Tab-separated table of C-alpha atoms and ligand atoms in Angstrom:
chain	number	residue	atom	x	y	z
M	1	MET	CA	-24.329	39.248	61.677
M	2	LYS	CA	-22.331	37.680	59.474
M	3	ILE	CA	-19.109	37.319	59.192
M	4	LEU	CA	-16.422	35.881	56.877
M	5	VAL	CA	-13.227	34.793	57.323
M	6	VAL	CA	-11.500	34.351	54.240
M	7	TYR	CA	-8.259	33.049	53.380
M	8	TYR	CA	-5.694	31.876	51.449
M	9	SER	CA	-3.444	28.566	52.480
M	10	MET	CA	-1.098	26.823	50.568
M	11	TYR	CA	-0.199	23.559	53.621
M	12	GLY	CA	-2.532	23.809	56.346
M	13	HIS	CA	-1.136	25.815	58.086
M	14	VAL	CA	-3.994	29.348	57.975
M	15	HIS	CA	-6.072	26.796	57.296
M	16	ARG	CA	-6.284	24.788	60.838
M	17	MET	CA	-5.785	28.838	62.535
M	18	ALA	CA	-9.128	29.994	59.860
M	19	GLU	CA	-11.036	27.060	61.405
M	20	GLU	CA	-9.966	28.352	65.171
M	21	VAL	CA	-10.534	31.867	63.493
M	22	ALA	CA	-14.668	30.592	62.741
M	23	ALA	CA	-15.405	28.883	65.870
M	24	GLY	CA	-14.556	31.598	68.013
M	25	ALA	CA	-16.474	34.079	66.376
M	26	ALA	CA	-19.575	31.374	66.700
M	27	GLU	CA	-19.317	31.065	70.365
M	28	VAL	CA	-20.584	34.139	70.307
M	29	SER	CA	-24.294	34.551	69.993
M	30	GLY	CA	-25.709	35.993	66.194
M	31	ALA	CA	-22.834	35.547	64.535
M	32	GLN	CA	-23.029	33.536	61.260
M	33	VAL	CA	-19.822	32.136	60.305
M	34	LEU	CA	-18.784	31.362	56.781
M	35	LEU	CA	-15.129	29.528	55.922
M	36	ARG	CA	-13.893	31.099	52.691
M	37	ARG	CA	-10.885	30.436	50.254
M	38	VAL	CA	-9.685	32.644	47.923
M	39	PRO	CA	-8.672	31.486	44.563
M	40	GLU	CA	-5.417	29.649	43.089
M	41	THR	CA	-3.528	31.995	41.293
M	42	LEU	CA	-1.044	29.334	40.301
M	43	PRO	CA	-1.067	26.930	37.701
M	44	ALA	CA	-2.196	23.713	39.178
M	45	GLU	CA	2.498	22.276	37.376
M	46	VAL	CA	4.062	24.878	40.095
M	47	LEU	CA	1.792	23.709	42.921
M	48	GLU	CA	2.575	20.506	42.007
M	49	LYS	CA	6.511	21.500	42.565
M	50	MET	CA	5.532	23.429	45.667
M	51	GLY	CA	4.301	20.335	47.158
M	52	ALA	CA	1.067	21.717	47.797
M	53	LEU	CA	-1.590	19.571	46.041
M	54	GLU	CA	-1.597	17.160	48.468
M	55	ALA	CA	-2.657	19.238	51.342
M	56	ALA	CA	-5.131	21.035	49.864
M	57	LYS	CA	-7.250	17.560	49.476
M	58	GLY	CA	-7.739	18.746	52.927
M	59	PHE	CA	-9.332	22.235	52.476
M	60	SER	CA	-10.716	21.458	49.166
M	61	HIS	CA	-14.344	21.392	50.250
M	62	ILE	CA	-13.930	24.747	51.712
M	63	PRO	CA	-16.260	28.148	48.918
M	64	VAL	CA	-14.833	30.120	47.407
M	65	CYS	CA	-15.040	33.407	47.786
M	66	THR	CA	-16.520	35.949	45.414
M	67	VAL	CA	-15.340	39.585	46.165
M	68	GLU	CA	-19.223	40.603	45.678
M	69	GLU	CA	-20.076	38.487	49.137
M	70	LEU	CA	-17.467	40.795	50.788
M	71	PRO	CA	-19.955	44.096	51.361
M	72	THR	CA	-22.613	40.929	52.976
M	73	ALA	CA	-20.699	40.180	56.125
M	74	ASP	CA	-20.068	43.005	58.980
M	75	ALA	CA	-16.797	41.592	60.158
M	76	ILE	CA	-14.296	39.718	57.190
M	77	LEU	CA	-11.543	38.094	59.570
M	78	PHE	CA	-9.039	37.330	56.710
M	79	GLY	CA	-5.836	35.257	57.321
M	80	THR	CA	-2.534	34.979	54.530
M	81	PRO	CA	0.442	32.533	54.605
M	82	THR	CA	3.729	35.564	54.225
M	83	ARG	CA	5.622	35.601	51.398
M	84	PHE	CA	8.671	37.858	51.338
M	85	GLY	CA	7.390	39.446	54.963
M	86	ASN	CA	3.828	40.932	52.848
M	87	MET	CA	0.347	39.062	52.122
M	88	CYS	CA	0.196	36.162	49.602
M	89	GLY	CA	-0.251	37.256	45.723
M	90	GLN	CA	-3.197	34.696	45.580
M	91	MET	CA	-4.482	36.992	48.224
M	92	ARG	CA	-3.365	40.111	46.710
M	93	GLN	CA	-5.142	39.004	43.829
M	94	PHE	CA	-8.158	38.575	45.020
M	95	LEU	CA	-8.085	42.636	47.745
M	96	ASP	CA	-7.259	43.477	43.276
M	97	ALA	CA	-10.046	42.331	42.449
M	98	THR	CA	-11.852	45.129	44.883
M	99	GLY	CA	-11.391	48.403	44.003
M	100	SER	CA	-15.460	48.347	42.940
M	101	LEU	CA	-15.999	47.827	46.048
M	102	TRP	CA	-14.067	50.743	47.194
M	103	SER	CA	-15.515	53.032	44.925
M	104	GLN	CA	-19.046	52.664	46.189
M	105	GLY	CA	-17.471	52.784	49.631
M	106	ALA	CA	-19.233	49.277	50.164
M	107	LEU	CA	-16.659	48.012	53.023
M	108	VAL	CA	-16.535	51.387	55.017
M	109	GLY	CA	-17.087	51.209	59.019
M	110	LYS	CA	-16.743	47.168	58.113
M	111	VAL	CA	-15.076	45.023	61.225
M	112	GLY	CA	-10.989	43.873	59.221
M	113	SER	CA	-8.893	42.003	61.039
M	114	VAL	CA	-5.887	39.448	59.932
M	115	PHE	CA	-3.701	36.426	61.277
M	116	ALA	CA	-0.919	34.598	59.932
M	117	SER	CA	1.444	32.667	59.481
M	118	THR	CA	4.957	32.332	58.270
M	119	ALA	CA	7.788	29.672	58.324
M	120	THR	CA	10.455	31.204	60.858
M	121	GLN	CA	9.329	33.056	64.383
M	122	HIS	CA	10.599	36.296	63.169
M	123	GLY	CA	9.950	35.225	59.366
M	124	GLY	CA	7.867	38.724	58.742
M	125	GLN	CA	4.380	38.111	60.442
M	126	GLU	CA	3.380	41.850	62.383
M	127	ALA	CA	4.797	42.457	58.983
M	128	THR	CA	2.461	40.635	56.994
M	129	ILE	CA	-0.178	41.481	59.348
M	130	LEU	CA	0.687	45.546	59.799
M	131	SER	CA	0.864	45.344	55.721
M	132	PHE	CA	-2.387	44.269	55.330
M	133	HIS	CA	-4.251	46.573	57.667
M	134	ILE	CA	-3.527	49.345	55.085
M	135	THR	CA	-5.379	47.467	52.490
M	136	LEU	CA	-8.141	47.406	54.667
M	137	LEU	CA	-8.554	51.415	55.698
M	138	HIS	CA	-8.495	52.172	52.101
M	139	GLN	CA	-11.312	50.525	52.057
M	140	GLY	CA	-12.638	52.144	55.477
M	141	MET	CA	-12.994	48.917	58.254
M	142	VAL	CA	-12.396	49.011	60.925
M	143	VAL	CA	-9.149	47.285	62.235
M	144	VAL	CA	-8.836	45.239	65.145
M	145	GLY	CA	-6.126	43.179	66.141
M	146	LEU	CA	-5.165	40.551	69.444
M	147	PRO	CA	-5.715	42.622	72.028
M	148	TYR	CA	-2.827	42.150	75.085
M	149	ALA	CA	-6.254	40.545	76.866
M	150	PHE	CA	-5.098	37.099	74.850
M	151	GLN	CA	-2.453	37.643	78.290
M	152	ASP	CA	-0.325	34.334	76.246
M	153	GLN	CA	1.179	35.906	73.505
M	154	MET	CA	3.239	37.662	75.990
M	155	ARG	CA	4.569	33.593	76.760
M	156	ILE	CA	7.951	32.617	76.363
M	157	ASP	CA	8.104	29.479	78.200
M	158	GLU	CA	7.097	28.229	74.776
M	159	VAL	CA	7.682	29.093	70.800
M	160	THR	CA	4.551	30.167	70.237
M	161	GLY	CA	3.151	32.838	67.232
M	162	GLY	CA	0.490	35.530	68.397
M	163	SER	CA	0.613	39.451	68.905
M	164	PRO	CA	-1.095	42.093	68.953
M	165	TYR	CA	-1.528	42.861	65.676
M	166	GLY	CA	-3.658	39.540	65.171
M	167	ALA	CA	-2.869	35.768	65.875
M	168	THR	CA	0.123	33.556	64.479
M	169	THR	CA	1.884	30.473	63.790
M	170	ILE	CA	5.207	29.438	63.304
M	171	ALA	CA	5.148	26.487	60.308
M	172	GLY	CA	8.969	25.634	60.428
M	173	THR	CA	10.973	25.774	56.821
M	174	LYS	CA	9.512	22.534	56.276
M	175	GLY	CA	5.859	23.365	56.914
M	176	GLU	CA	6.537	20.092	59.659
M	177	ARG	CA	5.112	22.541	62.540
M	178	MET	CA	1.095	22.697	63.073
M	179	PRO	CA	-0.314	25.875	65.043
M	180	SER	CA	0.508	24.272	68.335
M	181	ALA	CA	-2.273	25.086	70.992
M	182	ASN	CA	-1.544	28.514	72.052
M	183	GLU	CA	-1.729	30.258	69.266
M	184	LEU	CA	-5.039	28.284	68.509
M	185	ALA	CA	-6.197	30.149	71.543
M	186	GLY	CA	-4.824	33.098	70.049
M	187	ALA	CA	-6.625	32.683	66.835
M	188	ARG	CA	-9.580	31.762	69.127
M	189	PHE	CA	-9.736	35.152	71.123
M	190	GLN	CA	-8.615	37.289	68.315
M	191	GLY	CA	-12.400	35.439	66.140
M	192	LYS	CA	-14.571	35.522	69.490
M	193	HIS	CA	-13.422	39.447	70.199
M	194	VAL	CA	-14.170	40.492	66.295
M	195	ALA	CA	-17.237	39.618	66.636
M	196	THR	CA	-17.795	40.353	70.013
M	197	LEU	CA	-17.703	43.769	69.137
M	198	THR	CA	-18.640	43.424	65.533
M	199	ALA	CA	-22.074	42.774	67.790
M	200	LYS	CA	-22.002	46.394	69.788
M	201	LEU	CA	-21.619	48.149	66.475
M	202	CYS	CA	-24.687	45.756	64.480
M	203	LYS	CA	-27.027	47.110	67.206
C	1	LIG	C1	7.372	32.274	47.703
C	1	LIG	C2	7.723	32.345	48.926
C	1	LIG	C3	7.871	33.337	50.120
C	1	LIG	C4	7.852	32.889	51.308
C	1	LIG	N1	8.151	33.766	52.218
C	1	LIG	C5	8.392	33.950	54.335
C	1	LIG	C6	8.864	34.586	54.397
C	1	LIG	O1	9.091	35.375	54.113
C	1	LIG	N2	8.497	34.841	55.687
C	1	LIG	C7	8.418	33.621	56.768
C	1	LIG	O2	8.889	33.040	57.081
C	1	LIG	N3	8.270	32.072	55.229
C	1	LIG	C8	8.014	32.670	54.196
C	1	LIG	N4	7.500	31.790	53.084
C	1	LIG	C9	6.540	30.235	53.944
C	1	LIG	C10	5.343	30.504	54.082
C	1	LIG	O3	5.072	31.696	54.456
C	1	LIG	C11	4.565	29.377	55.437
C	1	LIG	O4	4.964	28.342	53.477
C	1	LIG	C12	3.297	29.767	55.530
C	1	LIG	O5	3.733	29.947	56.209
C	1	LIG	C13	2.199	27.995	55.586
C	1	LIG	O6	0.970	28.557	55.702
C	1	LIG	P1	0.372	27.776	55.031
C	1	LIG	O7	0.675	26.095	55.248
C	1	LIG	O8	-1.558	28.005	55.239
C	1	LIG	O9	0.499	27.683	53.612
C	1	LIG	C14	7.961	31.849	51.861
C	1	LIG	C15	7.069	30.742	51.435
C	1	LIG	C16	6.776	30.945	49.964
C	1	LIG	C17	6.392	29.856	48.902
């Protein structure tokens, strides 16, 4: 059973969540879990102005995903930062290159799941994940979220990400907040949940 965790991260928040998603998936017996980044589309001078070059060093060792790699997986967990309530352009561009996979039905029946990051608490986490699901459904994927079995998504004693649609983190408007223990637990739960379901589908 092969599980891909495919993400884009500009300042490291989604990267940290992706690590935890991968760790959760790897807890399931028989899971081979691979972390992959989608290609950068912004020029270096723009990234520099956005203050993104330093953070990128922290995950430059993660291999860049190719479209051809997607059908080799039994499940794919996608991670994206929010851009105006939607997935980021880098992820959109990557997915828009999967038309040939769509025409072959190459992703039909594979498990798909999404996790996300926003700057602010109500900045579009759920909109980002739910609108991402549309692409997965067009590809024929079996969409999986973060069930309330992960009960700590319901806690209100602290500010926290996490929704039934998928694990999330709140980065702060300056990116000053890294994923909390609770948000990382949600990411880990989602990874394990997807791997557990995928193992059943692979039988
Ligand atoms: C162009 C742009 C649009 C953004 N739109 C939103 C938004 O709609 N809501 C929000 O809360 N954060 C928004 N953000 C903040 C990012 O979501 C935040 O930087 C990201 O979640 C941090 O994750 P990362 O470090 O993995 O990139 C935006 C950032 C950029 C650069």
